[in-house]
Amino acid sequence: MDDEESMLLEKEDEEESNVIHQLMKLKRSQRWIFVFISIFFLILAQAVAVLLGRFYYDQGGNSKWISTLVQTVGFPILYLPLCLLPASSRTSLSSSSSCSIKTLVWIYLSLGLAIGLDNLLYSYGLLLLSASAYSLTCGTQLIFSAIFSRFINSEKITIWTGMSVILLSISALVIALDGDSDSPSGGYKWAYMIGCLLTLLASLIYSLQLSLMQYSFEKIIKRETFGVVLEMQIYTSLVASCVSVIGLFASGEWKMLRMEMEEFHTGQVYYVMTLVGTAFSWQMGSVAALALIFLVSSLFSNLISTLSFIVTPLAALVLFDEQLTVAKIAAMLFAIPGVGFYMYKNHLDGLEVQRARKTEG
């Protein structure tokens, strides 16, 4: 029976790898067209999601749990790319994985709970910070990614990683010390500082869950095909959405939703459109991120995701008339090369992998 299961796994991986292989066989120009399209939609989706989240609060929305829920509740959209895979690749992860159903359930629950907590912290951070300050603070996730990748995934910390961490740390410190006169916290320094700390904690948890997810694929599930990654995203989002719904009812915020919708400054239609648009944007970003993982690499996908946190402040300055303070300019000047050094480190890693493959060949 074990031999049959092993043969089935090999057949499924072979069929799915053939699909990816055909994608990789596209002309270099064609492949990079797909890459740039994915980059565009990832940056656009995350920027729109953050801006809509800030718009929700500015127009009278106040439910932190609704703001948390919309970050994952659009997960059914992910079934579309899953259905486009070959039939054999759509088999249940529980029936095709080398680990037990109990282990998979534990992974889904633990990661889903972490995502739910993470999204709640992000919601509070966005409530207390302007869109630009929030986005620049979120850029610190690369710092935590470097640390967790070193201790959990045994990845090297190079001089380029170190320089990136230093520059992004300075960028976060500059934002944290900024008075941010246009902050939604009403000028209260303590509220602004709490917003920065909560966003930093959310970035830490996000980076930790990425490393734990990679560890799960490599050491526990021992499969990392497109279908498996997609199913992981779907089931953990389902758990996180359930956590948000429970929190919505347990906190009593659900009782105020009707009043909130009626008193929304731009009207009830815009209220619904804002929430639906936010949910759709987060999931569109997820699909684009998954595409980049398999077209380039998971690290590259994470880097592009971080780039959106530099684009968002510029859009916020125009859409919300936020002030371009000296601190924000300084933070962006530190953040841009910080991300650049991390991207260069990723480029060097890619060259090393190519050399290793040529040596083996």
PDB file of C-alpha atoms in Angstrom, residues 55-232:
ATOM      1  CA  PHE A  55     -10.767  54.849   3.882  1.00  0.00           C
ATOM      2  CA  TYR A  56     -13.069  52.565   5.912  1.00  0.00           C
ATOM      3  CA  TYR A  57     -11.865  54.102   9.181  1.00  0.00           C
ATOM      4  CA  ASP A  58     -11.836  57.677   7.842  1.00  0.00           C
ATOM      5  CA  GLN A  59     -15.461  57.446   6.680  1.00  0.00           C
ATOM      6  CA  GLY A  60     -16.815  56.314  10.050  1.00  0.00           C
ATOM      7  CA  GLY A  61     -16.072  52.587  10.154  1.00  0.00           C
ATOM      8  CA  ASN A  62     -14.893  51.430  13.550  1.00  0.00           C
ATOM      9  CA  SER A  63     -15.144  47.624  13.681  1.00  0.00           C
ATOM     10  CA  LYS A  64     -11.692  46.124  14.113  1.00  0.00           C
ATOM     11  CA  TRP A  65     -13.066  42.605  13.625  1.00  0.00           C
ATOM     12  CA  ILE A  66     -14.715  43.463  10.293  1.00  0.00           C
ATOM     13  CA  SER A  67     -11.427  45.026   9.204  1.00  0.00           C
ATOM     14  CA  THR A  68      -9.732  41.782  10.264  1.00  0.00           C
ATOM     15  CA  LEU A  69     -12.300  39.532   8.576  1.00  0.00           C
ATOM     16  CA  VAL A  70     -12.025  41.142   5.133  1.00  0.00           C
ATOM     17  CA  GLN A  71      -8.308  40.296   5.012  1.00  0.00           C
ATOM     18  CA  THR A  72      -9.067  36.568   4.639  1.00  0.00           C
ATOM     19  CA  VAL A  73     -12.795  36.092   3.948  1.00  0.00           C
ATOM     20  CA  GLY A  74     -12.246  36.321   0.188  1.00  0.00           C
ATOM     21  CA  PHE A  75     -10.346  33.002   0.204  1.00  0.00           C
ATOM     22  CA  PRO A  76     -12.962  31.182  -1.986  1.00  0.00           C
ATOM     23  CA  ILE A  77     -11.462  33.153  -4.920  1.00  0.00           C
ATOM     24  CA  LEU A  78      -8.392  30.935  -4.542  1.00  0.00           C
ATOM     25  CA  TYR A  79     -10.425  27.928  -5.681  1.00  0.00           C
ATOM     26  CA  LEU A  80     -10.333  29.354  -9.228  1.00  0.00           C
ATOM     27  CA  PRO A  81      -6.580  28.797  -9.813  1.00  0.00           C
ATOM     28  CA  LEU A  82      -6.878  25.493  -7.917  1.00  0.00           C
ATOM     29  CA  CYS A  83      -9.533  24.283 -10.385  1.00  0.00           C
ATOM     30  CA  LEU A  84      -7.244  25.159 -13.311  1.00  0.00           C
ATOM     31  CA  LEU A  85      -4.685  22.586 -12.171  1.00  0.00           C
ATOM     32  CA  PRO A  86      -4.659  19.056 -13.657  1.00  0.00           C
ATOM     33  CA  ALA A  87      -7.293  16.747 -12.099  1.00  0.00           C
ATOM     34  CA  SER A  88      -4.738  14.594 -10.274  1.00  0.00           C
ATOM     35  CA  SER A  89      -3.112  17.676  -8.740  1.00  0.00           C
ATOM     36  CA  ARG A  90      -6.398  18.697  -7.152  1.00  0.00           C
ATOM     37  CA  THR A  91      -6.494  15.681  -4.848  1.00  0.00           C
ATOM     38  CA  SER A  92      -6.854  16.492  -1.181  1.00  0.00           C
ATOM     39  CA  LEU A  93      -3.655  17.385   0.616  1.00  0.00           C
ATOM     40  CA  SER A  94      -4.672  15.020   3.418  1.00  0.00           C
ATOM     41  CA  SER A  95      -4.744  12.092   0.987  1.00  0.00           C
ATOM     42  CA  SER A  96      -1.548  12.970  -0.851  1.00  0.00           C
ATOM     43  CA  SER A  97       0.700  14.141   1.973  1.00  0.00           C
ATOM     44  CA  SER A  98       3.177  11.969   3.824  1.00  0.00           C
ATOM     45  CA  CYS A  99       1.955  13.228   7.224  1.00  0.00           C
ATOM     46  CA  SER A 100      -1.242  12.298   9.070  1.00  0.00           C
ATOM     47  CA  ILE A 101      -4.571  14.128   8.937  1.00  0.00           C
ATOM     48  CA  LYS A 102      -4.176  14.987  12.641  1.00  0.00           C
ATOM     49  CA  THR A 103      -0.842  16.696  11.904  1.00  0.00           C
ATOM     50  CA  LEU A 104      -2.324  18.627   8.986  1.00  0.00           C
ATOM     51  CA  VAL A 105      -5.267  19.802  11.092  1.00  0.00           C
ATOM     52  CA  TRP A 106      -2.829  20.976  13.778  1.00  0.00           C
ATOM     53  CA  ILE A 107      -0.803  22.886  11.161  1.00  0.00           C
ATOM     54  CA  TYR A 108      -3.926  24.504   9.676  1.00  0.00           C
ATOM     55  CA  LEU A 109      -5.290  25.490  13.098  1.00  0.00           C
ATOM     56  CA  SER A 110      -2.037  26.877  14.491  1.00  0.00           C
ATOM     57  CA  LEU A 111      -1.163  28.864  11.367  1.00  0.00           C
ATOM     58  CA  GLY A 112      -4.773  29.984  10.914  1.00  0.00           C
ATOM     59  CA  LEU A 113      -4.923  31.260  14.511  1.00  0.00           C
ATOM     60  CA  ALA A 114      -1.621  33.080  13.992  1.00  0.00           C
ATOM     61  CA  ILE A 115      -2.964  34.697  10.807  1.00  0.00           C
ATOM     62  CA  GLY A 116      -6.156  35.747  12.604  1.00  0.00           C
ATOM     63  CA  LEU A 117      -4.160  37.372  15.437  1.00  0.00           C
ATOM     64  CA  ASP A 118      -1.790  38.951  12.947  1.00  0.00           C
ATOM     65  CA  ASN A 119      -4.633  40.492  10.926  1.00  0.00           C
ATOM     66  CA  LEU A 120      -6.246  41.868  14.097  1.00  0.00           C
ATOM     67  CA  LEU A 121      -3.000  43.585  15.077  1.00  0.00           C
ATOM     68  CA  TYR A 122      -2.699  45.026  11.566  1.00  0.00           C
ATOM     69  CA  SER A 123      -6.277  46.333  11.869  1.00  0.00           C
ATOM     70  CA  TYR A 124      -5.486  48.123  15.134  1.00  0.00           C
ATOM     71  CA  GLY A 125      -2.267  49.487  13.646  1.00  0.00           C
ATOM     72  CA  LEU A 126      -4.083  50.923  10.642  1.00  0.00           C
ATOM     73  CA  LEU A 127      -6.725  52.425  12.960  1.00  0.00           C
ATOM     74  CA  LEU A 128      -4.109  54.365  14.927  1.00  0.00           C
ATOM     75  CA  LEU A 129      -1.685  55.284  12.124  1.00  0.00           C
ATOM     76  CA  SER A 130      -1.932  57.128   8.840  1.00  0.00           C
ATOM     77  CA  ALA A 131      -1.698  54.934   5.737  1.00  0.00           C
ATOM     78  CA  SER A 132       1.840  56.133   4.995  1.00  0.00           C
ATOM     79  CA  ALA A 133       3.192  55.596   8.531  1.00  0.00           C
ATOM     80  CA  TYR A 134       1.491  52.193   8.695  1.00  0.00           C
ATOM     81  CA  SER A 135       2.948  51.049   5.369  1.00  0.00           C
ATOM     82  CA  LEU A 136       6.487  52.153   6.166  1.00  0.00           C
ATOM     83  CA  THR A 137       6.324  50.377   9.533  1.00  0.00           C
ATOM     84  CA  CYS A 138       5.109  47.193   7.823  1.00  0.00           C
ATOM     85  CA  GLY A 139       8.321  47.213   5.788  1.00  0.00           C
ATOM     86  CA  THR A 140      10.102  45.926   8.901  1.00  0.00           C
ATOM     87  CA  GLN A 141       8.804  42.444   8.122  1.00  0.00           C
ATOM     88  CA  LEU A 142      11.985  41.892   6.097  1.00  0.00           C
ATOM     89  CA  ILE A 143      14.013  42.362   9.296  1.00  0.00           C
ATOM     90  CA  PHE A 144      12.078  39.649  11.075  1.00  0.00           C
ATOM     91  CA  SER A 145      12.099  37.463   7.958  1.00  0.00           C
ATOM     92  CA  ALA A 146      15.912  37.529   7.959  1.00  0.00           C
ATOM     93  CA  ILE A 147      16.065  36.593  11.649  1.00  0.00           C
ATOM     94  CA  PHE A 148      13.488  33.781  11.518  1.00  0.00           C
ATOM     95  CA  SER A 149      14.891  32.414   8.257  1.00  0.00           C
ATOM     96  CA  ARG A 150      18.278  32.162   9.962  1.00  0.00           C
ATOM     97  CA  PHE A 151      17.082  30.278  13.059  1.00  0.00           C
ATOM     98  CA  ILE A 152      14.126  28.286  11.665  1.00  0.00           C
ATOM     99  CA  ASN A 153      15.061  27.688   8.019  1.00  0.00           C
ATOM    100  CA  SER A 154      18.867  27.708   8.471  1.00  0.00           C
ATOM    101  CA  GLU A 155      19.441  30.419   5.871  1.00  0.00           C
ATOM    102  CA  LYS A 156      22.672  32.442   5.900  1.00  0.00           C
ATOM    103  CA  ILE A 157      22.787  36.069   7.007  1.00  0.00           C
ATOM    104  CA  THR A 158      25.152  37.847   4.620  1.00  0.00           C
ATOM    105  CA  ILE A 159      26.580  41.360   4.709  1.00  0.00           C
ATOM    106  CA  TRP A 160      23.772  42.428   2.349  1.00  0.00           C
ATOM    107  CA  THR A 161      21.148  41.042   4.727  1.00  0.00           C
ATOM    108  CA  GLY A 162      22.811  42.849   7.624  1.00  0.00           C
ATOM    109  CA  MET A 163      22.869  46.184   5.790  1.00  0.00           C
ATOM    110  CA  SER A 164      19.217  45.714   4.836  1.00  0.00           C
ATOM    111  CA  VAL A 165      18.259  44.993   8.457  1.00  0.00           C
ATOM    112  CA  ILE A 166      20.158  48.082   9.704  1.00  0.00           C
ATOM    113  CA  LEU A 167      18.567  50.440   7.149  1.00  0.00           C
ATOM    114  CA  LEU A 168      15.029  49.103   7.651  1.00  0.00           C
ATOM    115  CA  SER A 169      15.487  49.308  11.440  1.00  0.00           C
ATOM    116  CA  ILE A 170      16.486  52.974  11.131  1.00  0.00           C
ATOM    117  CA  SER A 171      13.474  53.569   8.854  1.00  0.00           C
ATOM    118  CA  ALA A 172      11.119  52.040  11.452  1.00  0.00           C
ATOM    119  CA  LEU A 173      12.749  54.019  14.283  1.00  0.00           C
ATOM    120  CA  VAL A 174      12.367  57.297  12.378  1.00  0.00           C
ATOM    121  CA  ILE A 175       8.659  56.605  11.827  1.00  0.00           C
ATOM    122  CA  ALA A 176       8.141  55.596  15.472  1.00  0.00           C
ATOM    123  CA  LEU A 177       9.718  58.863  16.709  1.00  0.00           C
ATOM    124  CA  ASP A 178       7.767  61.015  14.236  1.00  0.00           C
ATOM    125  CA  GLY A 179       4.992  63.131  15.724  1.00  0.00           C
ATOM    126  CA  ASP A 180       2.907  62.397  12.599  1.00  0.00           C
ATOM    127  CA  SER A 181       0.599  65.373  12.910  1.00  0.00           C
ATOM    128  CA  ASP A 182      -1.887  63.902  10.420  1.00  0.00           C
ATOM    129  CA  SER A 183      -2.248  60.678  12.394  1.00  0.00           C
ATOM    130  CA  PRO A 184      -5.810  59.408  13.004  1.00  0.00           C
ATOM    131  CA  SER A 185      -4.863  58.977  16.673  1.00  0.00           C
ATOM    132  CA  GLY A 186      -5.758  62.635  17.095  1.00  0.00           C
ATOM    133  CA  GLY A 187      -2.305  63.900  17.970  1.00  0.00           C
ATOM    134  CA  TYR A 188      -1.958  61.664  21.052  1.00  0.00           C
ATOM    135  CA  LYS A 189       1.662  60.523  21.076  1.00  0.00           C
ATOM    136  CA  TRP A 190       0.880  57.445  23.181  1.00  0.00           C
ATOM    137  CA  ALA A 191      -1.779  56.263  20.698  1.00  0.00           C
ATOM    138  CA  TYR A 192       0.638  56.787  17.813  1.00  0.00           C
ATOM    139  CA  MET A 193       3.365  54.810  19.602  1.00  0.00           C
ATOM    140  CA  ILE A 194       0.921  51.978  20.380  1.00  0.00           C
ATOM    141  CA  GLY A 195      -0.042  51.894  16.694  1.00  0.00           C
ATOM    142  CA  CYS A 196       3.632  51.557  15.712  1.00  0.00           C
ATOM    143  CA  LEU A 197       4.247  48.825  18.294  1.00  0.00           C
ATOM    144  CA  LEU A 198       1.173  46.841  17.241  1.00  0.00           C
ATOM    145  CA  THR A 199       2.168  47.075  13.571  1.00  0.00           C
ATOM    146  CA  LEU A 200       5.715  45.981  14.446  1.00  0.00           C
ATOM    147  CA  LEU A 201       4.329  43.016  16.384  1.00  0.00           C
ATOM    148  CA  ALA A 202       2.055  42.144  13.451  1.00  0.00           C
ATOM    149  CA  SER A 203       5.048  42.251  11.087  1.00  0.00           C
ATOM    150  CA  LEU A 204       6.960  39.968  13.456  1.00  0.00           C
ATOM    151  CA  ILE A 205       4.119  37.419  13.573  1.00  0.00           C
ATOM    152  CA  TYR A 206       3.690  37.581   9.785  1.00  0.00           C
ATOM    153  CA  SER A 207       7.373  36.835   9.225  1.00  0.00           C
ATOM    154  CA  LEU A 208       7.278  34.036  11.795  1.00  0.00           C
ATOM    155  CA  GLN A 209       4.311  32.354  10.129  1.00  0.00           C
ATOM    156  CA  LEU A 210       6.062  32.525   6.729  1.00  0.00           C
ATOM    157  CA  SER A 211       9.106  30.732   8.159  1.00  0.00           C
ATOM    158  CA  LEU A 212       6.923  28.184   9.948  1.00  0.00           C
ATOM    159  CA  MET A 213       4.961  27.578   6.751  1.00  0.00           C
ATOM    160  CA  GLN A 214       8.199  26.963   4.857  1.00  0.00           C
ATOM    161  CA  TYR A 215       9.365  24.641   7.653  1.00  0.00           C
ATOM    162  CA  SER A 216       6.067  22.737   7.448  1.00  0.00           C
ATOM    163  CA  PHE A 217       6.462  22.182   3.703  1.00  0.00           C
ATOM    164  CA  GLU A 218      10.093  21.106   3.949  1.00  0.00           C
ATOM    165  CA  LYS A 219      10.151  19.029   7.151  1.00  0.00           C
ATOM    166  CA  ILE A 220       6.588  17.837   7.844  1.00  0.00           C
ATOM    167  CA  ILE A 221       4.454  17.769   4.695  1.00  0.00           C
ATOM    168  CA  LYS A 222       7.537  17.255   2.504  1.00  0.00           C
ATOM    169  CA  ARG A 223       5.744  18.535  -0.606  1.00  0.00           C
ATOM    170  CA  GLU A 224       5.666  22.054  -2.009  1.00  0.00           C
ATOM    171  CA  THR A 225       3.793  21.950  -5.296  1.00  0.00           C
ATOM    172  CA  PHE A 226       1.512  24.751  -6.476  1.00  0.00           C
ATOM    173  CA  GLY A 227      -1.614  22.809  -5.472  1.00  0.00           C
ATOM    174  CA  VAL A 228      -0.313  22.061  -1.976  1.00  0.00           C
ATOM    175  CA  VAL A 229       0.668  25.709  -1.344  1.00  0.00           C
ATOM    176  CA  LEU A 230      -2.728  26.859  -2.630  1.00  0.00           C
ATOM    177  CA  GLU A 231      -4.596  24.459  -0.348  1.00  0.00           C
ATOM    178  CA  MET A 232      -2.527  25.600   2.628  1.00  0.00           C
TER     179      MET A 232
END
